[in-house]
């Protein structure tokens, strides 16, 4: 596959990640084992699997533009220019986590697309519960949190016209077998991995299968009813059940400054509803802001 031009400093990062994988005798993914469990799902085609990429979202976007179908999955052992929300970078050491992107071509209006992110957060939370017996929470819009630390992030990107979605790329990053030393100092106190939580290595294959099956179940229902109001409310209620943001005081940090309030709801478009200190209702759009708990990250 054609290689992408990567940002400055990424070759150094590639060497660090590869040395890390060798030192820790990291096992690479068994892709056939994953494919064999997905034959009866929308993800029933050959997975695009690479050792090193810039970002799986970038590769997925490029091949989606070339016409690759819905259900195509891109997985990499390392991303040297992994991307997070709000222009942040996403650390992706070799062989440790799940760095994966999905190509979706939902027949929905662009305004409905943020709902795909909610569905993704919900399905990962459910899979962590079903596959690993964990009870994580969702920090709005889409961080999966365990013990107040981030274990998974989602970056959804869309290509659309005014009234039509061409494709959506759902990028999922899960810290699975990372050791604390994998995390750079700026996120070391905000992030954790499933290995740290469970005290032992975790099968990335099992988790990928669990997440994709859980996602498909909800996504399938969403599309078959055109994400109608009843379905939306049901999913939102479930999302809110796992939310660690709703019901709490939050600080919203946006380009126009900061404001505080209480998070009270999530709209069908995936926006956060807060009541500010002076009693006003405000709708917060995830694209522009970062939300923190009053007492720190959560
Ligand atoms: C965030 O929480 O800021 C979102 C992080 C998303 C990371 C994943 S890893 C796979 C995919 N490729 C990327 O470059 N980013 C997403």
Tab-separated table of C-alpha atoms and ligand atoms in Angstrom:
chain	number	residue	atom	x	y	z
A	1	UNK	CA	0.000	0.000	0.000
A	2	UNK	CA	1.061	3.513	-0.726
A	3	UNK	CA	2.747	5.129	2.275
A	4	UNK	CA	1.630	8.447	3.652
A	5	UNK	CA	3.925	11.368	4.244
A	6	UNK	CA	4.282	11.583	8.003
A	7	UNK	CA	4.901	14.502	10.285
A	8	UNK	CA	8.372	15.575	11.458
A	9	UNK	CA	9.755	13.482	14.303
A	10	UNK	CA	7.720	10.439	13.391
A	11	UNK	CA	10.736	8.362	12.227
A	12	UNK	CA	12.215	8.782	15.720
A	13	UNK	CA	8.879	7.666	17.176
A	14	UNK	CA	8.820	4.607	14.864
A	15	UNK	CA	12.255	3.521	16.162
A	16	UNK	CA	11.201	4.027	19.796
A	17	UNK	CA	7.985	2.028	19.253
A	18	UNK	CA	9.793	-0.817	17.451
A	19	UNK	CA	12.512	-1.046	20.107
A	20	UNK	CA	9.779	-1.176	22.710
A	21	UNK	CA	7.991	-4.033	20.909
A	22	UNK	CA	11.240	-6.025	20.660
A	23	UNK	CA	12.216	-5.421	24.286
A	24	UNK	CA	8.806	-6.530	25.545
A	25	UNK	CA	8.522	-9.440	23.065
A	26	UNK	CA	5.181	-8.118	21.825
A	27	UNK	CA	3.062	-10.572	19.870
A	28	UNK	CA	1.580	-9.329	16.616
A	29	UNK	CA	-2.150	-9.714	15.981
A	30	UNK	CA	-3.625	-12.943	14.626
A	31	UNK	CA	-5.691	-11.350	11.871
A	32	UNK	CA	-7.062	-14.659	10.477
A	33	UNK	CA	-8.506	-15.470	13.905
A	34	UNK	CA	-10.315	-12.121	13.908
A	35	UNK	CA	-11.570	-12.471	10.318
A	36	UNK	CA	-12.901	-15.971	10.975
A	37	UNK	CA	-15.177	-14.648	13.757
A	38	UNK	CA	-16.582	-11.814	11.662
A	39	UNK	CA	-17.873	-13.754	8.637
A	40	UNK	CA	-21.528	-13.174	9.513
A	41	UNK	CA	-21.144	-9.434	10.135
A	42	UNK	CA	-20.761	-6.335	7.959
A	43	UNK	CA	-17.021	-6.645	8.663
A	44	UNK	CA	-16.785	-9.871	6.670
A	45	UNK	CA	-13.992	-8.896	4.281
A	46	UNK	CA	-10.228	-9.037	4.396
A	47	UNK	CA	-8.843	-6.749	7.073
A	48	UNK	CA	-6.224	-4.251	5.907
A	49	UNK	CA	-3.449	-4.920	8.374
A	50	UNK	CA	-0.152	-3.044	8.492
A	51	UNK	CA	2.783	-3.065	10.901
A	52	UNK	CA	3.393	0.682	10.672
A	53	UNK	CA	1.143	3.431	9.339
A	54	UNK	CA	0.898	7.175	9.811
A	55	UNK	CA	-2.657	6.882	11.143
A	56	UNK	CA	-5.280	4.210	10.460
A	57	UNK	CA	-7.842	7.022	10.009
A	58	UNK	CA	-5.703	8.553	7.255
A	59	UNK	CA	-5.330	5.195	5.451
A	60	UNK	CA	-9.060	4.463	5.831
A	61	UNK	CA	-9.964	7.878	4.442
A	62	UNK	CA	-7.665	7.411	1.447
A	63	UNK	CA	-9.088	4.023	0.520
A	64	UNK	CA	-12.664	5.159	1.175
A	65	UNK	CA	-12.082	7.910	-1.398
A	66	UNK	CA	-10.990	5.151	-3.791
A	67	UNK	CA	-14.342	3.414	-3.242
A	68	UNK	CA	-13.592	0.747	-0.589
A	69	UNK	CA	-16.937	-0.507	0.771
A	70	UNK	CA	-18.685	-0.204	4.116
A	71	UNK	CA	-17.274	-2.631	6.660
A	72	UNK	CA	-13.640	-2.277	5.583
A	73	UNK	CA	-11.337	-2.354	8.600
A	74	UNK	CA	-7.821	-0.928	8.841
A	75	UNK	CA	-5.664	-2.122	11.745
A	76	UNK	CA	-2.034	-1.257	12.504
A	77	UNK	CA	0.450	-2.420	15.120
A	78	UNK	CA	1.921	1.102	15.300
A	79	UNK	CA	0.822	4.549	14.233
A	80	UNK	CA	3.567	7.100	13.999
A	81	UNK	CA	1.211	10.014	13.502
A	82	UNK	CA	-1.819	8.730	15.434
A	83	UNK	CA	-4.394	11.485	15.851
A	84	UNK	CA	-6.735	12.336	18.697
A	85	UNK	CA	-9.627	14.769	19.016
A	86	UNK	CA	-9.097	18.531	18.874
A	87	UNK	CA	-5.822	18.132	16.954
A	88	UNK	CA	-4.107	16.177	19.713
A	89	UNK	CA	-1.688	13.348	19.002
A	90	UNK	CA	-2.448	9.758	19.996
A	91	UNK	CA	0.389	7.599	21.319
A	92	UNK	CA	0.299	4.168	19.649
A	93	UNK	CA	3.271	1.996	20.708
A	94	UNK	CA	3.859	-1.166	18.705
A	95	UNK	CA	1.924	-4.304	19.580
A	96	UNK	CA	0.325	-2.870	22.697
A	97	UNK	CA	-3.074	-1.485	21.854
A	98	UNK	CA	-5.884	-1.621	19.352
A	99	UNK	CA	-5.422	1.046	16.684
A	100	UNK	CA	-8.244	0.496	14.261
A	101	UNK	CA	-10.458	2.400	11.800
A	102	UNK	CA	-13.749	1.417	10.196
A	103	UNK	CA	-15.175	2.628	6.912
A	104	UNK	CA	-18.946	3.150	7.143
A	105	UNK	CA	-21.308	4.368	4.437
A	106	UNK	CA	-24.543	4.999	6.361
A	107	UNK	CA	-27.579	6.290	4.503
A	108	UNK	CA	-28.140	9.205	6.893
A	109	UNK	CA	-28.033	13.008	6.850
A	110	UNK	CA	-24.710	14.631	7.874
A	111	UNK	CA	-26.412	16.098	10.952
A	112	UNK	CA	-27.085	12.551	12.205
A	113	UNK	CA	-23.432	11.466	11.919
A	114	UNK	CA	-22.354	12.390	15.494
A	115	UNK	CA	-24.802	9.721	16.621
A	116	UNK	CA	-22.384	7.144	15.148
A	117	UNK	CA	-19.811	8.279	17.716
A	118	UNK	CA	-22.298	7.771	20.541
A	119	UNK	CA	-23.081	4.283	19.228
A	120	UNK	CA	-19.350	3.509	19.082
A	121	UNK	CA	-18.713	4.662	22.657
A	122	UNK	CA	-21.687	2.648	23.849
A	123	UNK	CA	-20.678	-0.513	22.013
A	124	UNK	CA	-17.074	-0.389	23.282
A	125	UNK	CA	-18.320	0.128	26.843
A	126	UNK	CA	-20.657	-2.861	26.480
A	127	UNK	CA	-17.914	-5.015	24.939
A	128	UNK	CA	-15.515	-4.208	27.788
A	129	UNK	CA	-18.256	-5.334	30.119
A	130	UNK	CA	-19.150	-8.516	28.232
A	131	UNK	CA	-15.638	-9.623	27.183
A	132	UNK	CA	-13.696	-8.506	30.259
A	133	UNK	CA	-16.226	-8.075	33.051
A	134	UNK	CA	-15.288	-4.398	33.493
A	135	UNK	CA	-17.682	-1.528	34.182
A	136	UNK	CA	-16.170	1.521	32.515
A	137	UNK	CA	-17.885	4.881	32.099
A	138	UNK	CA	-18.214	7.276	29.163
A	139	UNK	CA	-16.880	10.795	29.518
A	140	UNK	CA	-18.733	12.986	27.011
A	141	UNK	CA	-18.433	12.828	24.110
A	142	UNK	CA	-16.484	9.651	23.663
A	143	UNK	CA	-13.704	8.870	26.141
A	144	UNK	CA	-13.997	5.494	27.832
A	145	UNK	CA	-12.857	5.848	31.407
A	146	UNK	CA	-11.913	3.342	34.058
A	147	UNK	CA	-10.998	4.399	37.606
A	148	UNK	CA	-10.947	8.032	36.441
A	149	UNK	CA	-8.337	7.213	33.770
A	150	UNK	CA	-8.784	7.082	29.997
A	151	UNK	CA	-8.583	3.646	28.449
A	152	UNK	CA	-10.031	4.352	25.004
A	153	UNK	CA	-10.641	7.266	22.631
A	154	UNK	CA	-12.700	7.579	19.449
A	155	UNK	CA	-12.048	9.887	16.502
A	156	UNK	CA	-14.910	10.012	13.989
A	157	UNK	CA	-14.347	11.815	10.700
A	158	UNK	CA	-16.853	12.370	7.926
A	159	UNK	CA	-16.838	13.067	4.197
A	160	UNK	CA	-20.190	14.551	3.209
A	161	UNK	CA	-22.179	16.826	0.921
A	162	UNK	CA	-24.945	19.125	2.221
A	163	UNK	CA	-27.579	16.403	2.308
A	164	UNK	CA	-25.630	13.167	1.994
A	165	UNK	CA	-22.919	11.324	3.914
A	166	UNK	CA	-20.345	9.839	1.532
A	167	UNK	CA	-18.529	7.947	4.277
A	168	UNK	CA	-17.676	8.042	7.955
A	169	UNK	CA	-14.360	6.862	9.374
A	170	UNK	CA	-14.594	5.646	12.947
A	171	UNK	CA	-11.136	5.515	14.550
A	172	UNK	CA	-10.851	3.538	17.769
A	173	UNK	CA	-7.814	3.572	20.036
A	174	UNK	CA	-7.812	1.224	23.042
A	175	UNK	CA	-4.884	0.993	25.452
A	176	UNK	CA	-4.723	-2.760	25.973
A	177	UNK	CA	-1.324	-4.140	26.972
A	178	UNK	CA	0.492	-0.836	27.487
A	179	UNK	CA	2.647	-0.475	30.591
A	180	UNK	CA	2.498	2.811	32.462
A	181	UNK	CA	5.958	3.647	31.082
A	182	UNK	CA	4.434	3.632	27.557
A	183	UNK	CA	2.562	6.809	28.308
A	184	UNK	CA	4.374	10.076	27.812
A	185	UNK	CA	4.479	12.310	30.860
A	186	UNK	CA	1.677	14.638	29.743
A	187	UNK	CA	-0.908	11.845	29.668
A	188	UNK	CA	0.664	9.457	32.219
A	189	UNK	CA	-1.674	10.638	34.983
A	190	UNK	CA	-4.774	10.664	32.783
A	191	UNK	CA	-4.489	7.326	30.952
A	192	UNK	CA	-4.411	3.652	31.811
A	193	UNK	CA	-4.516	0.320	29.972
A	194	UNK	CA	-6.601	-2.816	30.352
A	195	UNK	CA	-3.463	-4.698	31.405
A	196	UNK	CA	-2.905	-2.225	34.257
A	197	UNK	CA	-6.557	-2.602	35.259
A	198	UNK	CA	-6.670	-6.419	35.078
A	199	UNK	CA	-3.110	-7.022	36.282
A	200	UNK	CA	-2.433	-9.340	33.317
A	201	UNK	CA	-2.114	-9.265	29.526
A	202	UNK	CA	-5.372	-9.146	27.603
A	203	UNK	CA	-6.212	-10.774	24.243
A	204	UNK	CA	-6.467	-7.979	21.685
A	205	UNK	CA	-8.108	-10.372	19.207
A	206	UNK	CA	-10.976	-11.219	21.592
A	207	UNK	CA	-11.554	-7.577	22.322
A	208	UNK	CA	-11.560	-6.516	18.655
A	209	UNK	CA	-14.137	-9.234	17.884
A	210	UNK	CA	-16.253	-8.229	20.905
A	211	UNK	CA	-16.164	-4.520	20.025
A	212	UNK	CA	-17.038	-5.065	16.350
A	213	UNK	CA	-19.897	-7.464	17.105
A	214	UNK	CA	-21.276	-5.151	19.751
A	215	UNK	CA	-20.984	-2.184	17.345
A	216	UNK	CA	-22.697	-4.027	14.504
A	217	UNK	CA	-25.697	-4.972	16.646
A	218	UNK	CA	-26.493	-1.342	17.471
A	219	UNK	CA	-25.462	0.094	14.074
A	220	UNK	CA	-27.653	-2.369	12.226
A	221	UNK	CA	-30.714	-1.395	14.266
A	222	UNK	CA	-29.871	2.306	13.883
A	223	UNK	CA	-29.829	2.103	10.098
A	224	UNK	CA	-32.861	-0.128	9.762
A	225	UNK	CA	-35.018	2.521	11.465
A	226	UNK	CA	-33.172	5.505	9.916
A	227	UNK	CA	-32.105	6.543	13.451
A	228	UNK	CA	-35.719	7.496	14.260
A	229	UNK	CA	-36.695	9.404	17.403
A	230	UNK	CA	-37.699	6.348	19.452
A	231	UNK	CA	-34.458	4.530	18.681
A	232	UNK	CA	-32.432	7.666	19.412
A	233	UNK	CA	-34.061	8.097	22.826
A	234	UNK	CA	-33.452	4.440	23.712
A	235	UNK	CA	-29.756	4.653	22.776
A	236	UNK	CA	-29.347	8.025	24.489
A	237	UNK	CA	-30.880	6.650	27.680
A	238	UNK	CA	-28.453	3.748	27.583
A	239	UNK	CA	-25.525	6.087	26.817
A	240	UNK	CA	-26.530	8.322	29.744
A	241	UNK	CA	-26.662	5.284	32.030
A	242	UNK	CA	-22.917	4.792	31.413
A	243	UNK	CA	-22.114	8.518	31.333
A	244	UNK	CA	-19.841	9.903	34.031
A	245	UNK	CA	-20.474	13.445	32.742
A	246	UNK	CA	-24.265	13.747	32.983
A	247	UNK	CA	-25.395	14.888	36.425
A	248	UNK	CA	-22.002	16.371	37.274
A	249	UNK	CA	-20.518	19.846	37.327
A	250	UNK	CA	-18.282	20.478	34.331
A	251	UNK	CA	-15.933	23.091	32.976
A	252	UNK	CA	-16.238	23.718	29.231
A	253	UNK	CA	-13.017	24.937	27.652
A	254	UNK	CA	-13.599	26.433	24.205
A	255	UNK	CA	-11.944	28.886	21.858
A	256	UNK	CA	-14.047	31.668	23.364
A	257	UNK	CA	-12.976	30.927	26.936
A	258	UNK	CA	-14.239	28.815	29.818
A	259	UNK	CA	-17.636	28.365	31.409
A	260	UNK	CA	-18.960	26.195	34.201
A	261	UNK	CA	-22.245	24.426	34.637
A	262	UNK	CA	-24.029	21.173	35.344
A	263	UNK	CA	-24.253	18.599	32.529
A	264	UNK	CA	-27.884	17.509	32.252
A	265	UNK	CA	-28.446	15.708	28.925
A	266	UNK	CA	-27.133	14.681	25.509
A	267	UNK	CA	-29.135	15.615	22.410
A	268	UNK	CA	-29.947	13.373	19.458
A	269	UNK	CA	-27.133	15.149	17.592
A	270	UNK	CA	-24.651	14.129	20.266
A	271	UNK	CA	-24.376	17.593	21.848
A	272	UNK	CA	-24.039	18.125	25.581
A	273	UNK	CA	-26.709	20.145	27.372
A	274	UNK	CA	-25.482	22.111	30.371
A	275	UNK	CA	-27.164	24.503	32.787
A	276	UNK	CA	-24.741	27.324	33.559
A	277	UNK	CA	-24.365	28.932	36.990
A	278	UNK	CA	-26.847	31.688	36.008
A	279	UNK	CA	-29.498	29.105	35.122
A	280	UNK	CA	-29.165	29.318	31.327
A	281	UNK	CA	-29.355	26.195	29.188
A	282	UNK	CA	-26.445	25.860	26.752
A	283	UNK	CA	-25.813	23.310	24.042
A	284	UNK	CA	-22.180	22.275	23.672
A	285	UNK	CA	-20.870	20.895	20.400
A	286	UNK	CA	-18.066	18.354	20.741
A	287	UNK	CA	-16.077	19.705	17.796
A	288	UNK	CA	-15.083	22.909	19.526
A	289	UNK	CA	-14.605	22.218	23.181
A	290	UNK	CA	-12.955	20.128	25.810
A	291	UNK	CA	-14.992	19.292	28.917
A	292	UNK	CA	-13.403	18.698	32.317
A	293	UNK	CA	-14.837	17.876	35.690
A	294	UNK	CA	-14.509	20.754	38.122
A	295	UNK	CA	-11.875	18.830	40.068
A	296	UNK	CA	-9.565	17.742	37.264
A	297	UNK	CA	-9.653	15.562	34.172
A	298	UNK	CA	-12.945	13.755	34.816
B	1	LIG	C1	-9.243	10.916	21.306
B	1	LIG	O1	-9.653	10.470	22.373
B	1	LIG	O2	-8.695	12.016	21.250
B	1	LIG	C2	-9.428	10.083	20.065
B	1	LIG	C3	-8.312	9.099	19.874
B	1	LIG	C4	-8.508	8.203	18.680
B	1	LIG	C5	-7.322	7.322	18.406
B	1	LIG	C6	-7.587	6.342	17.301
B	1	LIG	S1	-6.312	5.129	17.143
B	1	LIG	C7	-6.966	4.596	15.621
B	1	LIG	C8	-7.413	5.839	14.882
B	1	LIG	N1	-6.310	6.412	14.131
B	1	LIG	C9	-5.971	7.613	14.592
B	1	LIG	O3	-5.053	8.315	14.146
B	1	LIG	N2	-6.750	7.948	15.623
B	1	LIG	C10	-7.733	6.934	15.907
